[in-house]
XYZ file of C-alpha atoms in Angstrom:
634
model
C 16.564 -4.324 39.189
C 18.231 -6.077 36.311
C 16.562 -5.477 32.984
C 18.569 -6.720 30.037
C 18.423 -5.036 26.636
C 16.771 -6.542 23.583
C 18.569 -9.602 22.374
C 19.289 -8.686 18.777
C 21.115 -11.804 17.718
C 21.115 -12.656 14.048
C 21.195 -16.186 12.769
C 22.812 -17.000 9.478
C 22.449 -20.123 7.457
C 25.800 -21.429 6.323
C 25.792 -21.647 2.553
C 28.598 -23.043 0.471
C 29.858 -20.399 -1.946
C 30.675 -23.039 -4.510
C 27.057 -24.160 -4.450
C 25.990 -20.692 -5.535
C 28.399 -20.268 -8.438
C 27.635 -20.977 -12.038
C 30.484 -20.639 -14.518
C 28.509 -19.292 -17.406
C 30.361 -18.259 -20.518
C 31.604 -14.671 -20.609
C 28.928 -13.768 -23.137
C 26.126 -14.764 -20.731
C 25.275 -12.891 -17.546
C 26.495 -14.550 -14.351
C 23.911 -16.011 -12.022
C 23.863 -18.553 -9.233
C 23.873 -22.306 -9.677
C 20.603 -24.175 -9.119
C 20.065 -25.151 -5.521
C 18.804 -28.553 -6.745
C 21.471 -31.229 -6.971
C 21.596 -33.341 -10.122
C 23.948 -35.969 -8.727
C 23.323 -39.384 -10.230
C 24.426 -40.936 -6.946
C 21.313 -39.739 -5.127
C 19.339 -42.889 -4.204
C 16.076 -40.927 -3.994
C 16.359 -39.867 -7.633
C 17.842 -42.984 -9.220
C 14.658 -45.027 -9.530
C 12.608 -42.123 -10.849
C 15.269 -41.202 -13.401
C 15.661 -44.802 -14.575
C 11.904 -45.148 -15.034
C 11.816 -41.870 -16.943
C 14.548 -43.018 -19.334
C 12.608 -46.196 -20.065
C 9.436 -44.174 -20.614
C 11.239 -41.822 -23.020
C 12.671 -44.701 -25.072
C 9.251 -46.347 -25.343
C 7.080 -43.298 -26.070
C 9.295 -40.659 -27.706
C 10.268 -41.625 -31.240
C 10.090 -38.316 -33.106
C 9.426 -34.602 -32.669
C 5.636 -34.998 -32.584
C 5.704 -37.663 -29.865
C 8.299 -35.631 -27.933
C 6.129 -32.513 -27.895
C 3.089 -34.578 -26.938
C 5.072 -36.061 -24.036
C 6.337 -32.642 -22.913
C 2.933 -30.971 -23.075
C 1.387 -33.795 -21.083
C 4.058 -33.537 -18.379
C 3.860 -29.731 -18.324
C 0.113 -29.704 -17.745
C -0.969 -29.544 -14.071
C -2.718 -32.714 -12.970
C -4.997 -30.992 -10.469
C -3.346 -32.966 -7.646
C -0.884 -30.415 -6.362
C 1.068 -30.422 -9.651
C 2.377 -33.870 -8.714
C 2.797 -34.794 -12.385
C 4.904 -31.764 -13.335
C 8.519 -32.158 -14.392
C 11.058 -31.886 -11.568
C 14.570 -30.429 -12.050
C 16.156 -33.896 -11.977
C 13.687 -35.166 -14.556
C 14.304 -32.054 -16.659
C 18.014 -32.855 -16.822
C 17.239 -36.411 -17.909
C 14.754 -35.249 -20.592
C 17.172 -32.561 -21.779
C 19.971 -35.119 -22.233
C 17.613 -37.447 -24.091
C 16.558 -34.615 -26.416
C 20.160 -33.704 -27.203
C 20.920 -37.290 -28.242
C 17.817 -37.934 -30.339
C 18.443 -39.344 -33.832
C 18.988 -38.273 -36.490
C 19.361 -34.855 -34.774
C 18.149 -32.984 -31.720
C 14.666 -31.471 -31.996
C 14.291 -27.770 -32.847
C 14.595 -25.103 -30.164
C 10.790 -24.871 -29.917
C 10.765 -28.254 -28.171
C 13.365 -27.062 -25.682
C 11.219 -23.964 -25.101
C 8.351 -26.186 -23.938
C 10.663 -27.741 -21.346
C 12.035 -24.354 -20.254
C 8.544 -22.888 -20.037
C 7.368 -25.755 -17.862
C 10.281 -25.296 -15.458
C 9.709 -21.532 -15.340
C 6.028 -22.014 -14.454
C 7.039 -24.193 -11.509
C 9.614 -21.551 -10.387
C 12.679 -23.674 -11.169
C 14.385 -20.628 -12.657
C 17.937 -21.717 -11.822
C 17.411 -24.965 -13.712
C 16.248 -23.061 -16.794
C 19.408 -20.936 -16.730
C 21.648 -23.979 -16.325
C 19.981 -25.833 -19.202
C 20.111 -22.722 -21.390
C 23.864 -22.580 -20.893
C 24.133 -26.212 -22.009
C 21.859 -25.517 -24.982
C 24.166 -22.686 -26.049
C 27.139 -25.025 -26.047
C 25.419 -27.447 -28.468
C 25.182 -24.969 -31.321
C 21.377 -24.777 -31.203
C 20.259 -21.169 -31.558
C 17.696 -19.690 -29.148
C 14.697 -17.897 -30.632
C 12.577 -15.019 -29.307
C 10.504 -17.371 -27.157
C 13.649 -18.786 -25.507
C 14.946 -15.334 -24.692
C 11.534 -14.244 -23.380
C 11.494 -17.225 -21.014
C 14.963 -16.235 -19.775
C 13.870 -12.639 -19.221
C 10.877 -13.872 -17.252
C 13.152 -16.059 -15.099
C 15.553 -13.225 -14.316
C 12.712 -10.833 -13.501
C 11.034 -13.390 -11.235
C 14.391 -13.843 -9.480
C 14.533 -10.090 -8.884
C 17.413 -9.592 -11.346
C 15.748 -7.164 -13.746
C 19.072 -5.769 -14.930
C 20.018 -9.224 -16.254
C 16.628 -9.351 -17.943
C 17.602 -6.210 -19.851
C 20.927 -7.833 -20.783
C 18.948 -10.609 -22.479
C 16.714 -7.949 -24.047
C 19.852 -6.472 -25.598
C 20.767 -9.884 -26.974
C 17.291 -10.115 -28.568
C 17.930 -6.854 -30.412
C 21.427 -7.912 -31.495
C 19.961 -11.166 -32.818
C 17.575 -9.111 -35.004
C 14.484 -10.494 -33.276
C 11.537 -8.163 -32.720
C 10.467 -8.243 -29.060
C 6.766 -8.894 -28.554
C 4.216 -8.109 -25.847
C 5.296 -11.156 -23.820
C 8.889 -9.896 -23.708
C 7.918 -6.384 -22.670
C 5.349 -7.592 -20.140
C 7.982 -9.653 -18.298
C 10.295 -6.630 -18.077
C 7.472 -4.321 -16.966
C 6.421 -6.846 -14.324
C 10.011 -7.143 -13.098
C 10.351 -3.366 -12.790
C 7.014 -3.111 -10.968
C 8.074 -5.838 -8.532
C 11.101 -3.685 -7.675
C 8.847 -0.590 -7.307
C 10.646 0.982 -10.276
C 7.279 2.145 -11.503
C 8.431 5.200 -13.474
C 10.823 3.024 -15.497
C 8.029 0.512 -16.090
C 5.723 3.277 -17.346
C 8.494 4.681 -19.571
C 9.138 1.230 -21.074
C 5.407 0.850 -21.736
C 5.390 4.039 -23.820
C 8.273 2.712 -25.959
C 6.402 -0.333 -27.239
C 5.224 1.452 -30.373
C 8.826 2.301 -31.312
C 9.500 -1.440 -31.464
C 6.384 -2.075 -33.530
C 4.759 -3.877 -30.621
C 1.201 -3.522 -29.370
C 0.544 -4.052 -25.662
C -1.950 -6.765 -24.875
C -4.398 -6.967 -22.003
C -1.768 -8.655 -19.796
C 0.699 -5.816 -20.434
C -1.906 -3.247 -19.440
C -3.023 -5.244 -16.404
C 0.587 -5.666 -15.251
C 1.318 -1.941 -15.353
C -2.045 -1.048 -13.796
C -1.297 -3.466 -10.946
C 2.153 -1.949 -10.455
C 0.721 1.572 -10.375
C -1.941 0.570 -7.832
C 0.579 -1.213 -5.605
C 2.799 1.875 -5.471
C 0.000 4.307 -4.668
C -0.496 5.707 -8.182
C -4.110 4.582 -8.342
C -5.468 7.608 -10.207
C -2.749 7.222 -12.871
C -3.734 3.549 -13.093
C -7.369 4.581 -13.556
C -6.392 6.913 -16.418
C -4.436 4.096 -18.069
C -7.398 1.779 -17.614
C -9.687 4.271 -19.368
C -7.195 4.572 -22.234
C -7.392 0.828 -22.809
C -10.964 0.940 -24.054
C -10.868 4.420 -25.582
C -7.566 4.128 -27.427
C -4.176 5.189 -26.127
C -3.002 8.444 -27.696
C 0.650 7.390 -27.684
C 0.296 3.685 -28.384
C -2.601 4.134 -30.770
C -4.395 0.873 -29.999
C -7.631 -0.194 -28.394
C -7.325 -3.095 -25.944
C -10.459 -4.107 -24.119
C -10.014 -4.782 -20.392
C -10.909 -8.235 -19.114
C -11.965 -9.507 -15.703
C -8.380 -9.475 -14.400
C -7.916 -5.843 -15.461
C -11.171 -4.780 -13.830
C -10.273 -6.694 -10.679
C -6.867 -5.036 -10.510
C -8.159 -1.472 -10.775
C -11.202 -2.101 -8.542
C -8.958 -3.584 -5.852
C -6.533 -0.663 -6.122
C -9.323 1.905 -5.858
C -10.874 0.165 -2.840
C -7.536 0.024 -1.009
C -7.061 3.763 -1.564
C -10.572 4.510 -0.310
C -12.091 5.367 -3.703
C -14.986 2.963 -3.207
C -17.454 5.092 -5.218
C -15.172 4.951 -8.273
C -14.741 1.201 -7.771
C -18.515 0.698 -7.653
C -18.907 2.727 -10.857
C -16.380 0.446 -12.589
C -18.216 -2.572 -11.216
C -21.415 -1.379 -12.930
C -19.462 -0.603 -16.117
C -18.001 -4.091 -16.020
C -21.467 -5.631 -15.973
C -22.657 -3.272 -18.738
C -19.771 -4.569 -20.886
C -20.988 -8.150 -20.252
C -17.814 -8.968 -18.346
C -18.856 -11.186 -15.479
C -17.497 -10.236 -12.046
C -15.837 -13.123 -10.243
C -15.126 -13.855 -6.600
C -12.058 -11.570 -6.658
C -14.181 -8.640 -7.863
C -16.739 -9.126 -5.124
C -14.066 -9.660 -2.458
C -12.363 -6.359 -3.296
C -15.618 -4.408 -3.235
C -16.931 -6.039 -0.065
C -13.616 -5.371 1.689
C -13.621 -1.747 0.498
C -17.218 -1.200 1.611
C -16.546 -2.729 5.034
C -13.503 -0.494 5.434
C -15.703 2.495 4.506
C -18.249 1.401 7.154
C -20.930 0.808 4.514
C -22.056 -2.494 5.980
C -25.484 -2.514 4.320
C -24.018 -2.259 0.807
C -21.379 -4.888 1.629
C -24.110 -7.237 2.833
C -26.165 -6.554 -0.321
C -23.183 -7.426 -2.537
C -22.557 -10.618 -0.576
C -26.142 -11.729 -1.193
C -25.906 -10.649 -4.849
C -22.787 -12.712 -5.522
C -24.470 -15.857 -4.209
C -27.618 -15.087 -6.234
C -25.413 -14.714 -9.328
C -23.859 -18.129 -8.750
C -20.465 -16.766 -7.676
C -19.248 -19.017 -4.870
C -17.839 -16.962 -1.963
C -14.312 -17.955 -1.001
C -12.836 -18.199 2.465
C -11.536 -14.641 1.897
C -15.094 -13.377 1.310
C -16.348 -14.958 4.501
C -13.326 -13.725 6.475
C -13.828 -10.105 5.385
C -17.491 -10.156 6.434
C -16.692 -12.107 9.603
C -14.128 -9.465 10.572
C -16.650 -6.650 10.050
C -19.339 -8.405 12.100
C -16.938 -9.125 14.961
C -15.612 -5.553 15.021
C -19.182 -4.353 15.480
C -19.996 -6.913 18.166
C -22.539 -8.772 16.007
C -21.445 -12.154 17.298
C -24.710 -14.007 16.650
C -24.532 -13.053 12.965
C -20.846 -13.979 12.884
C -21.651 -17.425 14.308
C -24.365 -17.952 11.702
C -21.867 -16.949 9.022
C -19.535 -19.723 10.184
C -22.420 -22.189 9.839
C -23.089 -20.876 6.321
C -19.427 -21.449 5.397
C -19.692 -25.087 6.381
C -23.010 -25.467 4.513
C -21.419 -24.095 1.331
C -18.366 -26.375 1.643
C -15.994 -23.471 2.291
C -13.441 -24.637 4.836
C -12.724 -22.048 7.565
C -9.027 -21.277 8.005
C -6.981 -20.069 10.976
C -7.916 -16.451 10.248
C -11.630 -17.324 10.358
C -11.354 -18.945 13.766
C -9.013 -16.271 15.129
C -11.366 -13.487 14.034
C -14.386 -15.149 15.615
C -12.471 -16.000 18.797
C -11.266 -12.414 19.096
C -14.829 -11.164 18.685
C -16.080 -13.419 21.471
C -13.211 -12.347 23.742
C -13.916 -8.654 23.108
C -17.580 -9.155 24.005
C -16.702 -11.048 27.189
C -17.823 -14.453 25.891
C -14.605 -16.260 26.717
C -16.373 -19.640 26.935
C -17.458 -19.381 23.294
C -13.887 -18.527 22.321
C -12.669 -21.617 24.211
C -15.171 -23.804 22.341
C -13.974 -22.498 18.984
C -10.341 -22.973 19.960
C -11.106 -26.560 20.919
C -12.923 -27.297 17.650
C -10.255 -25.870 15.324
C -8.137 -28.988 14.958
C -11.154 -31.254 14.483
C -11.990 -29.061 11.466
C -8.506 -29.596 10.037
C -7.244 -26.190 11.136
C -4.073 -26.218 13.237
C -3.540 -23.903 16.166
C -0.929 -21.215 15.570
C 0.610 -18.402 17.600
C -2.193 -16.015 16.562
C -5.005 -18.253 17.849
C -3.122 -18.854 21.106
C -2.414 -15.120 21.504
C -6.084 -14.244 21.068
C -7.262 -16.679 23.733
C -4.415 -15.681 26.074
C -5.467 -12.045 25.619
C -9.083 -12.991 26.347
C -8.094 -14.686 29.604
C -5.912 -11.741 30.661
C -8.660 -9.211 29.922
C -10.958 -11.384 32.060
C -8.271 -11.428 34.795
C -7.947 -15.208 34.424
C -4.166 -14.921 34.224
C -3.504 -18.436 35.541
C -5.544 -19.815 32.620
C -3.533 -17.613 30.260
C -0.236 -18.884 31.680
C -1.461 -22.469 31.405
C -2.260 -21.872 27.735
C 1.192 -20.318 27.265
C 2.828 -23.445 28.693
C 0.680 -25.640 26.435
C 1.750 -23.525 23.469
C 5.437 -24.033 24.290
C 4.992 -27.778 24.881
C 3.434 -28.152 21.418
C 6.435 -26.486 19.781
C 4.549 -23.298 18.852
C 6.967 -20.454 19.512
C 5.500 -17.600 21.558
C 5.930 -14.169 19.962
C 6.564 -10.780 21.528
C 2.774 -10.284 21.362
C 2.293 -13.377 23.555
C 4.691 -12.086 26.188
C 3.408 -8.495 26.105
C -0.136 -9.763 26.665
C 0.968 -11.864 29.642
C 2.977 -8.959 31.088
C -0.132 -6.763 30.971
C -2.180 -9.464 32.676
C 0.406 -10.053 35.412
C 0.820 -6.354 36.191
C -2.971 -6.011 36.306
C -3.154 -8.556 39.163
C -0.008 -7.093 40.841
C 2.246 -10.071 40.017
C 5.342 -7.922 39.405
C 7.924 -10.559 40.328
C 6.239 -13.106 38.059
C 6.333 -10.589 35.187
C 10.075 -10.062 35.712
C 10.716 -13.826 35.712
C 8.668 -14.212 32.546
C 10.730 -11.468 30.923
C 13.896 -13.433 31.675
C 12.261 -16.507 30.131
C 11.368 -14.457 27.050
C 15.026 -13.482 26.637
C 16.186 -17.090 27.054
C 13.766 -18.058 24.279
C 15.359 -15.516 21.947
C 12.319 -13.238 21.657
C 13.350 -9.576 21.440
C 11.473 -6.959 23.435
C 9.783 -4.171 21.483
C 8.484 -0.677 22.284
C 5.244 -2.153 23.610
C 7.228 -4.321 26.059
C 9.074 -1.305 27.449
C 5.862 0.710 27.764
C 4.100 -2.163 29.526
C 6.908 -2.535 32.073
C 7.226 1.185 32.783
C 3.463 1.503 33.203
C 3.141 -1.737 35.187
C 5.947 -0.837 37.591
C 4.510 2.645 38.151
C 0.970 1.409 38.777
C 2.235 -1.184 41.253
C 4.241 1.355 43.270
C 7.671 0.454 41.878
C 8.335 4.037 40.759
C 12.091 3.986 41.530
C 12.487 0.783 39.503
C 10.473 2.320 36.655
C 12.786 5.364 36.567
C 15.836 3.071 36.683
C 14.453 1.013 33.796
C 13.678 4.150 31.817
C 17.233 5.454 32.242
C 18.711 2.066 31.327
C 16.661 1.937 28.132
C 17.796 5.454 27.237
C 21.453 4.506 27.780
C 20.971 1.414 25.607
C 19.390 3.671 22.948
C 16.218 1.596 22.890
C 13.398 3.259 21.024
C 11.053 4.983 23.482
C 7.889 6.621 22.176
C 5.591 9.241 23.692
C 3.565 6.487 25.380
C 6.612 5.448 27.442
C 7.069 9.052 28.584
C 3.349 9.349 29.361
C 3.480 6.228 31.545
C 6.449 7.495 33.554
C 5.144 11.079 33.810
C 1.829 9.727 35.095
C 3.604 7.499 37.621
C 5.752 10.389 38.844
C 2.716 12.649 39.197
C 0.692 10.079 41.132
C 3.621 9.372 43.475
C 3.984 13.068 44.374
C 7.053 13.742 42.211
C 5.518 16.595 40.215
C 8.751 18.564 39.687
C 10.526 15.529 38.218
C 7.486 14.927 35.998
C 7.621 18.553 34.785
C 11.334 18.191 34.059
C 10.662 15.052 32.011
C 7.801 16.810 30.217
C 10.065 19.750 29.296
C 12.707 17.338 27.934
C 10.385 16.029 25.191
C 11.480 18.507 22.458
C 15.132 17.521 23.059
C 14.108 13.889 22.500
C 12.412 14.857 19.230
C 9.080 13.842 20.716
C 5.819 15.786 20.685
C 3.508 15.758 23.684
C 0.056 14.438 22.802
C -3.338 15.050 24.387
C -2.663 12.275 26.937
C 0.586 13.949 28.078
C -1.141 17.292 28.540
C -4.081 15.662 30.292
C -1.756 14.014 32.839
C 0.181 17.219 33.553
C -2.821 19.572 33.665
C -4.752 17.202 35.943
C -1.884 16.979 38.444
C -1.168 20.727 38.385
C -4.855 21.462 39.003
C -4.940 19.001 41.897
C -1.896 20.745 43.371
C -3.609 24.138 42.992
C -1.061 25.379 40.431
C -3.727 26.779 38.127
C -1.529 29.328 36.356
C 0.909 26.604 35.255
C -1.987 24.377 34.248
C -3.506 27.173 32.152
C -0.115 27.907 30.553
C 0.080 24.269 29.449
C -3.416 24.588 28.004
C -2.210 27.565 25.923
C 0.854 25.528 24.862
C -1.499 22.920 23.461
C -2.955 25.462 21.038
C 0.501 26.617 19.969
C 1.522 23.001 19.325
C -1.725 22.190 17.447
C -2.806 19.589 20.012
C -6.614 19.625 20.305
C -7.823 19.584 23.938
C -10.482 17.019 24.782
C -13.446 17.284 27.136
C -11.444 15.912 30.095
C -8.889 18.732 29.924
C -11.627 21.376 29.823
C -13.485 19.742 32.724
C -10.276 19.509 34.799
C -9.445 23.186 34.259
C -13.006 24.361 34.924
C -13.111 22.358 38.171
C -9.807 23.926 39.200
C -10.889 27.499 38.481
C -14.265 26.957 40.171
C -12.423 25.811 43.319
C -10.407 29.038 43.469
C -13.409 31.173 42.446
C -12.153 32.450 39.053
C -15.376 32.971 37.045
C -13.652 34.934 34.260
C -11.360 31.972 33.511
C -14.306 29.586 33.579
C -16.275 31.734 31.104
C -13.192 31.988 28.873
C -12.824 28.200 28.883
C -16.501 27.681 28.046
C -16.187 29.978 25.022
C -13.095 28.022 23.980
C -15.097 24.803 24.328
C -17.726 26.151 21.964
C -15.018 27.201 19.500
C -13.528 23.695 19.602
C -17.007 22.094 19.383
C -16.577 20.319 22.705
C -19.829 19.964 24.686
C -19.887 20.341 28.496
C -21.903 17.819 30.472
C -24.781 18.612 32.833
C -22.624 18.560 35.993
C -20.281 21.209 34.571
C -23.188 23.444 33.546
C -24.700 23.186 37.034
C -21.355 23.984 38.697
C -20.767 27.003 36.435
C -24.271 28.386 36.998
C -23.730 28.160 40.783
C -20.393 29.981 40.396
C -21.918 32.823 38.375
C -24.881 33.213 40.722
C -22.501 33.294 43.691
C -20.474 36.070 42.013
C -23.604 37.891 40.742
C -22.558 37.523 37.107
C -25.209 37.419 34.384
C -25.819 34.058 32.756
C -25.829 35.913 29.425
C -22.039 35.868 29.582
C -22.138 32.126 28.924
C -21.963 30.789 25.355
C -24.913 28.880 23.934
C -24.157 25.317 22.874
C -26.136 23.708 20.029
C -28.065 20.758 21.403
C -27.126 18.530 18.448
C -23.362 18.727 19.021
C -21.660 15.661 20.359
C -19.839 15.592 23.645
C -16.120 15.155 23.537
C -13.721 15.876 20.754
């Protein structure tokens, strides 16, 4: 059987090196040239630029009118920022400013232009224009340098941000909170959190007081890197006065949201709720972000009643739930099979003018599929596009999975073909789902052909693909092919996890190849893999069926040594085996071990054991007593 390895081709975009170079002066850090072309020969830009020049000549006569013009063009219009200055327009405005009579405007006017470009992420353009500004003899001020630092940090070049920081100091400017905040944010973005915290403590040495944005930035960085308790301590210092900084800076809504979100993600929901109450006591109004974080945290902590109460509270308080709010609650309802409530929630979204997105539909579709209501999932899938929500690979994958689980594999394949015809690229999840479905209905050859198609489409197989094929081949009687595939994957050094071994061991056991299965089981430590409860369950079950009770019991003892907790199925299998060969002492020993592990036997086991003891004239007092309130299983 031919089974090709993962196709790990890499695709590179050809980029002209010259397009990335920027010949800055030796005194200025090197960076790449803006990706935007400023060529005057571009037909698409010519008309716009010509109109802009006319507009500048008519409206900009002096510094005041210039700044009014800049501020107007730098203010978002509320229509997708359509009115904001583009890089080509910035070059035109910059040239006009340089040639204004009797002299160019002060650097503060240029700062407005640079700031506008930075806000719209045209960082390369800012750096290019700064270089030109330098060549004119106009001197940058602290604000100019701070904008540059922000650009470098946003571009991920924090070290160049510190180069500019050095220039600030050499120019005898005193860096302010804005300067430091940009550097701290840049360090946090690179997960250099200890450096960010160290820089924060040095503010006082520069005569600078951190503002609420500085605090919020560092708190966010600490939360993102798992230092939530440190972030909480810093948050408390804000209001109480920092011992080192010596200032009091009251947290605002953003600060509260940052720490509450961090605490919820780390599972400290009680602490987050306490801060939520403190926030309201301080007359700081929670917003939709606050409620979203708490509701998500409560759902994750399985406190559905409190999450529901908060959802109702936010609407009562006039805080409009966002699509994120609805999605979090929708996800919780669907996970718990409350599909009627989830459907009503979708209706409520529409009533409140909150447009459902792809995640909303996918979550609801998945819920219907999991509860066997595939028709409802189909209806939702069909209505998505009419609601302005395009189908994507996730929505297709969910419905394909629903069909496969329902053994409607032909429907799933039809949907797959529709997906391809619409130009939506199937993912490895799509193929893995179809493989599972095909193996389930014994369509092995079709699965192999689909795998070849997957490779032709450039989709790489993953661990789940390998596991599915090994398991599918074994369960369909292709045990030799499964072993061949397994060996091929090992030779190709493909990553195989314990699940792959479990699938093959199970297949070998069920096909009467117990010795080969034992050999594979014993090889696990050499493969740096640890047998799990499933592995032991497979081996113990087969050994018991073969009457090899001593080996089965030895494996049970190995489980304890390897800190693998046995489940109720392993105990039941062993007890059945020892009952068959009339070993009451072993059965009693296992029952005591069950009690120790807090695993409850079921009624059939108890009846079987009682019969065994009566048959061997052994007192029932030798049996352990199990508390009636303990749960079955482990």
